[in-house]
mmCIF file of C-alpha atoms in Angstrom:
data_model
loop_
_atom_site.group_PDB
_atom_site.id
_atom_site.type_symbol
_atom_site.label_atom_id
_atom_site.label_comp_id
_atom_site.label_asym_id
_atom_site.label_seq_id
_atom_site.Cartn_x
_atom_site.Cartn_y
_atom_site.Cartn_z
ATOM 1 C CA MET A 188 -17.903 10.038 32.020
ATOM 2 C CA SER A 189 -14.102 9.850 31.870
ATOM 3 C CA MET A 190 -12.159 7.543 29.565
ATOM 4 C CA PRO A 191 -14.025 5.081 27.298
ATOM 5 C CA ASP A 192 -13.615 1.337 27.830
ATOM 6 C CA VAL A 193 -12.137 0.331 24.476
ATOM 7 C CA SER A 194 -9.202 -1.771 23.327
ATOM 8 C CA VAL A 195 -7.176 -0.830 20.257
ATOM 9 C CA VAL A 196 -4.813 -2.793 18.023
ATOM 10 C CA ILE A 197 -2.411 -0.415 16.267
ATOM 11 C CA GLU A 198 -0.968 -1.286 12.852
ATOM 12 C CA PRO A 199 1.567 -1.379 11.353
ATOM 13 C CA SER A 200 3.419 -2.715 14.380
ATOM 14 C CA ASP A 201 6.679 -4.614 14.758
ATOM 15 C CA GLY A 202 6.496 -6.248 18.151
ATOM 16 C CA ALA A 203 5.734 -3.536 20.710
ATOM 17 C CA SER A 204 6.734 -0.706 18.364
ATOM 18 C CA VAL A 205 4.625 1.179 15.838
ATOM 19 C CA ALA A 206 6.335 0.924 12.451
ATOM 20 C CA TYR A 207 6.951 3.695 9.970
ATOM 21 C CA GLU A 208 8.390 3.781 6.446
ATOM 22 C CA PRO A 209 11.770 5.442 5.878
ATOM 23 C CA ALA A 210 11.506 7.311 2.571
ATOM 24 C CA ALA A 211 14.173 8.510 0.171
ATOM 25 C CA ARG A 212 14.846 12.161 -0.540
ATOM 26 C CA LYS A 213 12.385 13.694 -2.973
ATOM 27 C CA SER A 214 15.349 15.449 -4.563
ATOM 28 C CA THR A 215 19.034 15.910 -3.792
ATOM 29 C CA ASN A 216 18.204 19.124 -1.946
ATOM 30 C CA ASP A 217 15.563 17.553 0.307
ATOM 31 C CA LYS A 218 15.970 15.693 3.584
ATOM 32 C CA LEU A 219 15.156 12.096 4.386
ATOM 33 C CA VAL A 220 11.725 11.644 5.941
ATOM 34 C CA ASP A 221 9.743 8.920 7.689
ATOM 35 C CA LEU A 222 6.111 8.240 6.756
ATOM 36 C CA LEU A 223 3.551 7.212 9.375
ATOM 37 C CA CYS A 224 0.121 5.823 8.402
ATOM 38 C CA LEU A 225 -2.100 3.961 10.860
ATOM 39 C CA GLU A 226 -4.843 1.352 10.836
ATOM 40 C CA LEU A 227 -6.708 0.907 14.143
ATOM 41 C CA SER A 228 -8.914 -2.028 15.139
ATOM 42 C CA ILE A 229 -11.116 -0.572 17.885
ATOM 43 C CA THR A 230 -13.162 -2.865 20.129
ATOM 44 C CA ASN A 231 -15.938 -1.242 22.158
ATOM 45 C CA GLN A 232 -16.294 -2.752 25.630
ATOM 46 C CA GLU A 233 -18.933 -0.271 26.730
ATOM 47 C CA SER A 234 -22.625 -1.206 26.995
ATOM 48 C CA SER A 235 -23.655 1.268 24.273
ATOM 49 C CA THR A 236 -22.385 2.446 20.883
ATOM 50 C CA ALA A 237 -19.184 4.505 20.940
ATOM 51 C CA HIS A 238 -18.707 7.319 18.398
ATOM 52 C CA LEU A 239 -15.132 8.247 17.487
ATOM 53 C CA ASN A 240 -14.817 11.968 16.716
ATOM 54 C CA LYS A 241 -11.074 12.773 16.690
ATOM 55 C CA VAL A 242 -7.665 11.101 16.554
ATOM 56 C CA MET A 243 -4.555 12.873 17.797
ATOM 57 C CA LEU A 244 -0.869 11.941 17.733
ATOM 58 C CA SER A 245 1.869 13.570 19.799
ATOM 59 C CA PHE A 246 5.559 12.721 19.699
ATOM 60 C CA SER A 247 8.450 12.608 22.119
ATOM 61 C CA ALA A 248 11.403 14.934 21.571
ATOM 62 C CA PRO A 249 14.009 15.213 20.213
ATOM 63 C CA PRO A 250 13.383 16.077 17.476
ATOM 64 C CA SER A 251 10.477 18.415 18.101
ATOM 65 C CA VAL A 252 7.466 17.363 16.005
ATOM 66 C CA PRO A 253 4.106 19.177 16.058
ATOM 67 C CA GLN A 254 1.049 17.378 17.344
ATOM 68 C CA ALA A 255 -1.000 15.831 14.524
ATOM 69 C CA VAL A 256 -4.804 15.861 14.521
ATOM 70 C CA ILE A 257 -6.299 13.344 12.077
ATOM 71 C CA PRO A 258 -9.868 14.114 10.923
ATOM 72 C CA VAL A 259 -12.504 11.440 11.424
ATOM 73 C CA PRO A 260 -14.920 11.662 8.462
ATOM 74 C CA THR A 261 -18.572 12.120 9.355
ATOM 75 C CA ASN A 262 -19.593 9.918 6.418
ATOM 76 C CA TRP A 263 -17.308 6.996 7.199
ATOM 77 C CA TRP A 264 -17.973 3.644 5.564
ATOM 78 C CA PRO A 265 -20.479 2.637 4.365
ATOM 79 C CA PRO A 266 -20.818 5.697 2.125
ATOM 80 C CA GLY A 267 -23.337 8.063 3.610
ATOM 81 C CA GLY A 268 -22.790 6.615 7.069
ATOM 82 C CA SER A 269 -22.817 8.720 10.203
ATOM 83 C CA GLY A 270 -19.146 8.411 11.093
ATOM 84 C CA VAL A 271 -17.139 5.866 13.054
ATOM 85 C CA ASN A 272 -19.765 4.206 15.251
ATOM 86 C CA ILE A 273 -18.711 1.097 17.169
ATOM 87 C CA PRO A 274 -21.613 -0.965 18.565
ATOM 88 C CA ALA A 275 -21.247 -2.420 22.061
ATOM 89 C CA GLY A 276 -19.072 -5.537 22.034
ATOM 90 C CA GLU A 277 -18.036 -5.100 18.398
ATOM 91 C CA THR A 278 -14.849 -4.143 16.555
ATOM 92 C CA VAL A 279 -14.511 -1.531 13.815
ATOM 93 C CA VAL A 280 -11.426 -0.819 11.699
ATOM 94 C CA TRP A 281 -10.593 2.836 11.133
ATOM 95 C CA ASN A 282 -7.605 3.954 9.077
ATOM 96 C CA PHE A 283 -5.837 7.010 7.787
ATOM 97 C CA LEU A 284 -7.098 8.241 4.420
ATOM 98 C CA ARG A 285 -5.339 9.430 1.311
ATOM 99 C CA GLU A 286 -7.970 10.686 -1.079
ATOM 100 C CA GLY A 287 -8.451 13.730 -3.267
ATOM 101 C CA PHE A 288 -9.764 15.778 -0.366
ATOM 102 C CA GLU A 289 -7.233 14.840 2.307
ATOM 103 C CA ASN A 290 -3.957 13.092 3.023
ATOM 104 C CA ASP A 291 -3.623 11.901 6.622
ATOM 105 C CA THR A 292 0.009 10.755 6.330
ATOM 106 C CA VAL A 293 2.179 12.127 9.137
ATOM 107 C CA ILE A 294 5.593 13.081 7.769
ATOM 108 C CA LEU A 295 8.281 12.724 10.428
ATOM 109 C CA PRO A 296 11.895 13.857 10.268
ATOM 110 C CA SER A 297 14.680 11.313 10.010
ATOM 111 C CA PRO A 298 15.673 10.141 12.532
ATOM 112 C CA ALA A 299 12.146 10.026 13.896
ATOM 113 C CA PRO A 300 11.096 10.646 17.517
ATOM 114 C CA ALA A 301 11.514 7.684 19.840
ATOM 115 C CA SER A 302 7.807 7.338 20.663
ATOM 116 C CA LEU A 303 4.286 8.494 19.948
ATOM 117 C CA THR A 304 1.195 8.917 22.093
ATOM 118 C CA LEU A 305 -2.071 8.066 20.362
ATOM 119 C CA SER A 306 -5.277 9.654 21.680
ATOM 120 C CA LEU A 307 -8.790 8.657 20.553
ATOM 121 C CA PHE A 308 -11.663 10.975 21.431
ATOM 122 C CA PHE A 309 -15.253 9.712 21.748
ATOM 123 C CA ASP A 310 -18.578 11.492 22.162
ATOM 124 C CA GLY A 311 -19.756 11.688 25.785
ATOM 125 C CA PHE A 312 -16.346 11.109 27.389
ATOM 126 C CA SER A 313 -14.309 13.871 28.988
ATOM 127 C CA SER A 314 -10.964 12.103 28.514
ATOM 128 C CA PRO A 315 -9.586 10.298 25.462
ATOM 129 C CA TRP A 316 -8.319 6.740 25.286
ATOM 130 C CA THR A 317 -4.527 7.008 25.106
ATOM 131 C CA ALA A 318 -1.562 4.732 24.525
ATOM 132 C CA THR A 319 2.163 5.432 24.179
ATOM 133 C CA ARG A 320 4.262 3.246 21.889
ATOM 134 C CA THR A 321 7.851 3.312 20.736
ATOM 135 C CA LEU A 322 8.442 4.163 17.078
ATOM 136 C CA ALA A 323 10.714 2.086 14.839
ATOM 137 C CA PRO A 324 11.534 1.879 11.123
ATOM 138 C CA HIS A 325 9.893 -1.146 9.545
ATOM 139 C CA LYS A 326 12.172 -4.008 8.611
ATOM 140 C CA ASN A 327 10.804 -6.186 5.837
ATOM 141 C CA PRO A 328 11.365 -9.928 6.532
ATOM 142 C CA VAL A 329 13.961 -10.374 3.779
ATOM 143 C CA PRO A 330 17.766 -9.961 3.513
ATOM 144 C CA ASP A 331 18.972 -6.453 4.424
ATOM 145 C CA ASP A 332 15.466 -5.736 5.799
ATOM 146 C CA SER A 333 14.314 -4.432 2.385
ATOM 147 C CA TYR A 334 13.238 -5.778 -0.983
ATOM 148 C CA LEU A 335 15.101 -5.832 -4.276
ATOM 149 C CA TYR A 336 13.693 -3.516 -6.916
ATOM 150 C CA PRO A 337 11.143 -5.422 -9.060
ATOM 151 C CA ALA A 338 12.757 -4.411 -12.365
ATOM 152 C CA ARG A 339 16.173 -4.382 -14.028
ATOM 153 C CA PHE A 340 18.292 -1.683 -15.599
ATOM 154 C CA ASP A 341 19.057 -3.690 -18.741
ATOM 155 C CA ASP A 342 15.360 -3.775 -19.683
ATOM 156 C CA LEU A 343 15.264 0.007 -20.171
ATOM 157 C CA ARG A 344 15.750 2.010 -23.347
ATOM 158 C CA PRO A 345 18.554 4.602 -23.326
ATOM 159 C CA GLY A 346 17.572 7.504 -21.086
ATOM 160 C CA GLU A 347 14.716 5.687 -19.347
ATOM 161 C CA PHE A 348 14.336 5.125 -15.635
ATOM 162 C CA TRP A 349 11.685 3.757 -13.312
ATOM 163 C CA ASN A 350 9.554 6.251 -11.413
ATOM 164 C CA THR A 351 8.208 5.314 -7.968
ATOM 165 C CA SER A 352 6.776 7.576 -5.289
ATOM 166 C CA SER A 353 5.696 7.207 -1.666
ATOM 167 C CA ASP A 354 2.728 8.925 -0.001
ATOM 168 C CA THR A 355 0.674 9.115 -3.201
ATOM 169 C CA HIS A 356 -1.386 5.917 -3.512
ATOM 170 C CA GLY A 357 -5.049 5.642 -2.544
ATOM 171 C CA THR A 358 -6.029 4.120 0.771
ATOM 172 C CA GLY A 359 -7.382 0.731 -0.287
ATOM 173 C CA ALA A 360 -9.519 -1.606 1.807
ATOM 174 C CA GLN A 361 -8.956 -0.897 5.533
ATOM 175 C CA GLY A 362 -5.877 1.151 4.654
ATOM 176 C CA SER A 363 -4.023 -1.827 3.156
ATOM 177 C CA GLN A 364 -2.622 0.289 0.305
ATOM 178 C CA LEU A 365 -1.395 3.309 2.268
ATOM 179 C CA PHE A 366 2.180 2.140 1.623
ATOM 180 C CA ALA A 367 1.489 0.950 -1.949
ATOM 181 C CA TYR A 368 3.286 2.086 -5.080
ATOM 182 C CA ASP A 369 2.106 2.662 -8.628
ATOM 183 C CA MET A 370 5.239 2.436 -10.749
ATOM 184 C CA ASN A 371 5.971 3.502 -14.313
ATOM 185 C CA VAL A 372 8.896 4.257 -16.598
ATOM 186 C CA VAL A 373 9.836 7.777 -17.686
ATOM 187 C CA ALA A 374 12.495 9.645 -19.654
ATOM 188 C CA PHE A 375 13.369 13.260 -20.364
ATOM 189 C CA ASP A 376 11.402 14.438 -23.403
ATOM 190 C CA THR A 377 13.538 17.042 -25.170
ATOM 191 C CA GLY A 378 10.579 18.156 -27.271
ATOM 192 C CA LYS A 379 8.475 18.956 -24.207
ATOM 193 C CA GLY A 380 11.379 19.908 -21.970
ATOM 194 C CA ALA A 381 10.090 17.691 -19.177
ATOM 195 C CA ILE A 382 9.941 14.137 -17.847
ATOM 196 C CA ASN A 383 7.430 12.093 -19.848
ATOM 197 C CA ARG A 384 6.062 8.565 -19.367
ATOM 198 C CA LEU A 385 5.000 8.427 -23.056
ATOM 199 C CA LEU A 386 7.216 7.588 -26.011
ATOM 200 C CA PRO A 387 8.012 10.487 -28.365
ATOM 201 C CA GLY A 388 5.309 11.194 -30.946
ATOM 202 C CA THR A 389 2.540 9.351 -29.029
ATOM 203 C CA ASP A 390 -0.568 10.636 -27.275
ATOM 204 C CA GLY A 391 -1.294 7.908 -24.703
ATOM 205 C CA SER A 392 -4.310 6.513 -26.552
ATOM 206 C CA LYS A 393 -2.729 3.044 -26.837
ATOM 207 C CA ASN A 394 -1.015 0.863 -24.276
ATOM 208 C CA ASP A 395 2.218 0.649 -26.238
ATOM 209 C CA HIS A 396 2.555 4.437 -26.145
ATOM 210 C CA TYR A 397 3.687 4.068 -22.524
ATOM 211 C CA ARG A 398 7.326 3.386 -21.784
ATOM 212 C CA VAL A 399 6.445 0.908 -19.033
ATOM 213 C CA TRP A 400 4.339 -1.288 -21.338
ATOM 214 C CA GLY A 401 5.928 -4.727 -21.625
ATOM 215 C CA LYS A 402 8.713 -4.125 -19.106
ATOM 216 C CA LYS A 403 9.734 -7.309 -17.279
ATOM 217 C CA ILE A 404 8.660 -7.621 -13.630
ATOM 218 C CA HIS A 405 10.778 -9.668 -11.222
ATOM 219 C CA ALA A 406 10.303 -11.136 -7.737
ATOM 220 C CA MET A 407 11.777 -8.890 -5.034
ATOM 221 C CA ALA A 408 12.856 -11.736 -2.704
ATOM 222 C CA ASP A 409 12.687 -15.481 -2.221
ATOM 223 C CA GLY A 410 9.195 -16.666 -1.391
ATOM 224 C CA VAL A 411 6.216 -18.868 -2.130
ATOM 225 C CA GLY A 412 3.301 -18.221 -4.466
ATOM 226 C CA ALA A 413 0.240 -17.422 -2.352
ATOM 227 C CA ASN A 414 -2.264 -16.620 -5.114
ATOM 228 C CA PHE A 415 -2.483 -15.641 -8.757
ATOM 229 C CA PHE A 416 -4.810 -14.755 -11.611
ATOM 230 C CA PRO A 417 -3.705 -15.261 -15.225
ATOM 231 C CA GLY A 418 -6.771 -14.454 -17.313
ATOM 232 C CA THR A 419 -7.746 -10.797 -17.434
ATOM 233 C CA GLY A 420 -7.507 -8.479 -20.409
ATOM 234 C CA ASN A 421 -6.910 -4.740 -20.263
ATOM 235 C CA ALA A 422 -10.410 -3.554 -19.257
ATOM 236 C CA ALA A 423 -11.035 -1.705 -16.003
ATOM 237 C CA GLY A 424 -13.183 -3.272 -13.284
ATOM 238 C CA PRO A 425 -13.965 -3.361 -9.570
ATOM 239 C CA TRP A 426 -11.555 -4.494 -6.884
ATOM 240 C CA GLN A 427 -10.945 -8.236 -6.959
ATOM 241 C CA GLU A 428 -13.323 -10.736 -5.440
ATOM 242 C CA PRO A 429 -12.160 -14.124 -4.125
ATOM 243 C CA PRO A 430 -11.365 -16.705 -5.319
ATOM 244 C CA TRP A 431 -8.733 -14.716 -7.208
ATOM 245 C CA ASP A 432 -7.566 -17.629 -9.394
ATOM 246 C CA ASN A 433 -10.916 -18.928 -10.726
ATOM 247 C CA PRO A 434 -11.227 -17.952 -14.413
ATOM 248 C CA ALA A 435 -14.645 -19.648 -14.650
ATOM 249 C CA LYS A 436 -16.301 -16.805 -12.756
ATOM 250 C CA ALA A 437 -18.337 -14.332 -14.781
ATOM 251 C CA TRP A 438 -16.325 -11.439 -13.348
ATOM 252 C CA ALA A 439 -12.989 -12.977 -14.387
ATOM 253 C CA ASP A 440 -12.139 -10.088 -16.722
ATOM 254 C CA LYS A 441 -12.992 -7.522 -14.032
ATOM 255 C CA VAL A 442 -10.540 -8.617 -11.352
ATOM 256 C CA GLY A 443 -9.179 -5.382 -9.895
ATOM 257 C CA ALA A 444 -5.544 -6.494 -9.759
ATOM 258 C CA GLY A 445 -5.709 -7.861 -13.309
ATOM 259 C CA ASN A 446 -3.154 -10.542 -14.087
ATOM 260 C CA HIS A 447 -1.211 -10.775 -10.881
ATOM 261 C CA PHE A 448 0.749 -12.728 -8.322
ATOM 262 C CA TYR A 449 0.529 -12.633 -4.554
ATOM 263 C CA ILE A 450 3.888 -13.866 -3.279
ATOM 264 C CA ARG A 451 4.586 -14.680 0.358
ATOM 265 C CA HIS A 452 7.978 -13.315 1.374
ATOM 266 C CA GLY A 453 8.495 -14.472 4.951
ATOM 267 C CA SER A 454 5.749 -12.989 7.123
ATOM 268 C CA GLU A 455 4.554 -10.614 4.382
ATOM 269 C CA VAL A 456 2.492 -11.130 1.233
ATOM 270 C CA VAL A 457 3.192 -8.786 -1.680
ATOM 271 C CA LEU A 458 0.832 -8.098 -4.582
ATOM 272 C CA TYR A 459 2.376 -7.622 -8.043
ATOM 273 C CA ALA A 460 -0.533 -6.382 -10.177
ATOM 274 C CA HIS A 461 -1.813 -5.304 -13.631
ATOM 275 C CA MET A 462 0.456 -7.451 -15.825
ATOM 276 C CA GLN A 463 -0.237 -8.338 -19.465
ATOM 277 C CA LYS A 464 -2.523 -11.227 -20.318
ATOM 278 C CA GLY A 465 -0.565 -14.347 -21.218
ATOM 279 C CA SER A 466 2.690 -13.007 -19.778
ATOM 280 C CA LEU A 467 2.665 -14.589 -16.290
ATOM 281 C CA ASN A 468 5.471 -17.067 -15.624
ATOM 282 C CA PRO A 469 3.828 -20.506 -16.186
ATOM 283 C CA ASN A 470 6.163 -22.133 -13.645
ATOM 284 C CA LEU A 471 4.536 -20.052 -10.897
ATOM 285 C CA LEU A 472 0.880 -20.681 -11.790
ATOM 286 C CA LYS A 473 0.298 -23.125 -8.955
ATOM 287 C CA PHE A 474 -0.260 -22.715 -5.249
ATOM 288 C CA ASN A 475 2.872 -22.727 -3.071
ATOM 289 C CA ALA A 476 5.169 -22.522 -6.105
ATOM 290 C CA PRO A 477 8.714 -21.725 -4.919
ATOM 291 C CA VAL A 478 9.930 -18.287 -5.991
ATOM 292 C CA LYS A 479 13.519 -17.071 -6.055
ATOM 293 C CA ALA A 480 14.615 -13.456 -5.836
ATOM 294 C CA GLY A 481 14.877 -12.082 -9.364
ATOM 295 C CA ASP A 482 12.536 -14.662 -10.938
ATOM 296 C CA TYR A 483 10.622 -13.353 -13.940
ATOM 297 C CA LEU A 484 6.949 -12.818 -13.044
ATOM 298 C CA GLY A 485 5.348 -11.184 -16.079
ATOM 299 C CA LEU A 486 5.200 -8.070 -18.251
ATOM 300 C CA ALA A 487 3.920 -4.687 -17.087
ATOM 301 C CA GLY A 488 0.427 -4.173 -18.486
ATOM 302 C CA ASN A 489 -2.918 -2.461 -18.011
ATOM 303 C CA ALA A 490 -5.208 -5.220 -16.741
ATOM 304 C CA GLY A 491 -7.830 -4.880 -14.022
ATOM 305 C CA SER A 492 -8.644 -1.581 -12.307
ATOM 306 C CA ALA A 493 -6.019 0.433 -14.127
ATOM 307 C CA SER A 494 -6.357 3.590 -16.206
ATOM 308 C CA GLU A 495 -2.999 3.135 -17.955
ATOM 309 C CA PRO A 496 -0.082 0.676 -17.992
ATOM 310 C CA HIS A 497 1.821 0.463 -14.712
ATOM 311 C CA LEU A 498 2.975 -1.903 -11.976
ATOM 312 C CA HIS A 499 1.194 -1.857 -8.623
ATOM 313 C CA ILE A 500 2.762 -3.404 -5.515
ATOM 314 C CA HIS A 501 1.880 -3.390 -1.835
ATOM 315 C CA ALA A 502 2.533 -5.577 1.202
ATOM 316 C CA ILE A 503 0.433 -6.907 4.059
ATOM 317 C CA ASN A 504 1.423 -8.862 7.144
ATOM 318 C CA GLY A 505 0.062 -12.395 6.867
ATOM 319 C CA THR A 506 0.177 -15.602 4.862
ATOM 320 C CA GLU A 507 -2.768 -15.183 2.467
ATOM 321 C CA ALA A 508 -3.768 -12.608 -0.127
ATOM 322 C CA GLU A 509 -5.362 -9.455 1.355
ATOM 323 C CA SER A 510 -5.763 -11.127 4.770
ATOM 324 C CA GLY A 511 -3.690 -8.999 7.079
ATOM 325 C CA PRO A 512 -2.795 -5.468 8.138
ATOM 326 C CA LEU A 513 -0.742 -3.021 6.056
ATOM 327 C CA ARG A 514 3.043 -2.982 6.054
ATOM 328 C CA PRO A 515 5.564 -0.476 4.703
ATOM 329 C CA LEU A 516 7.540 -1.773 1.725
ATOM 330 C CA LYS A 517 11.167 -0.683 1.389
ATOM 331 C CA TYR A 518 13.603 -1.178 -1.483
#
């Protein structure tokens, strides 16, 4: 057989273009880069199950970018499964991974190539399914196409600064967290001769040993409250289960995002997670509460599925919490 009869929705997309995240220099000596992570919704229109075995990306020139082959795990979800199998007439979501054993992110130069060609290979077919799309930097739906930073300089001790990195966060459900950030506060520790997220003379055994603990978190743009949860302590737990704002549930103290807000900024919903119990802005603890850029949200904490104090943020395209495809998030 030749090419499989499938249809594919490629995310993140802005209109007809596949979107990537422009990233800052890692250091003053490094170059700007663009990060590409994909989530694919694949619908099988064949009469039998289709098995995806390889994903390949090639790019137009200039600049010249090597072809990227993305592995398709043989034990794809559910754990212990037999790979990406798509029953006839059904849709399966497959996404890039970023786990301990692999990082599928494609790092492009800046400026990036004008287009990419995506090829999906299936068992039993001699030719892959292919599609060519233009590439474009993502523009967040807020002023200047990017968000304000969710913290302020005047909340830092002398010598402290916020630390945020791209291309490091775990994948999340259906790839929703491939562009997520875990953020903390660091300073140069003269005793250790290195950057340290702990206060001098502490060992990290208590939350207040961390410089980020209790730092004020602020809204990154105007928006509307989409969801919230104000009741969790600092214990770890599984990823959140809906309804996120119902403290009567037995799992209330195990909500993965801890004390958090989901705020709708235009066409995107951003999660601000793991804040301290009792610190959430009471004026925002209602559905559709209006939010202004810079509004105080809460204090950085260690609630939910968190191993130490930090702020987690990520964005999806949609109007409700965790109900849409991934989106890059730019400052």
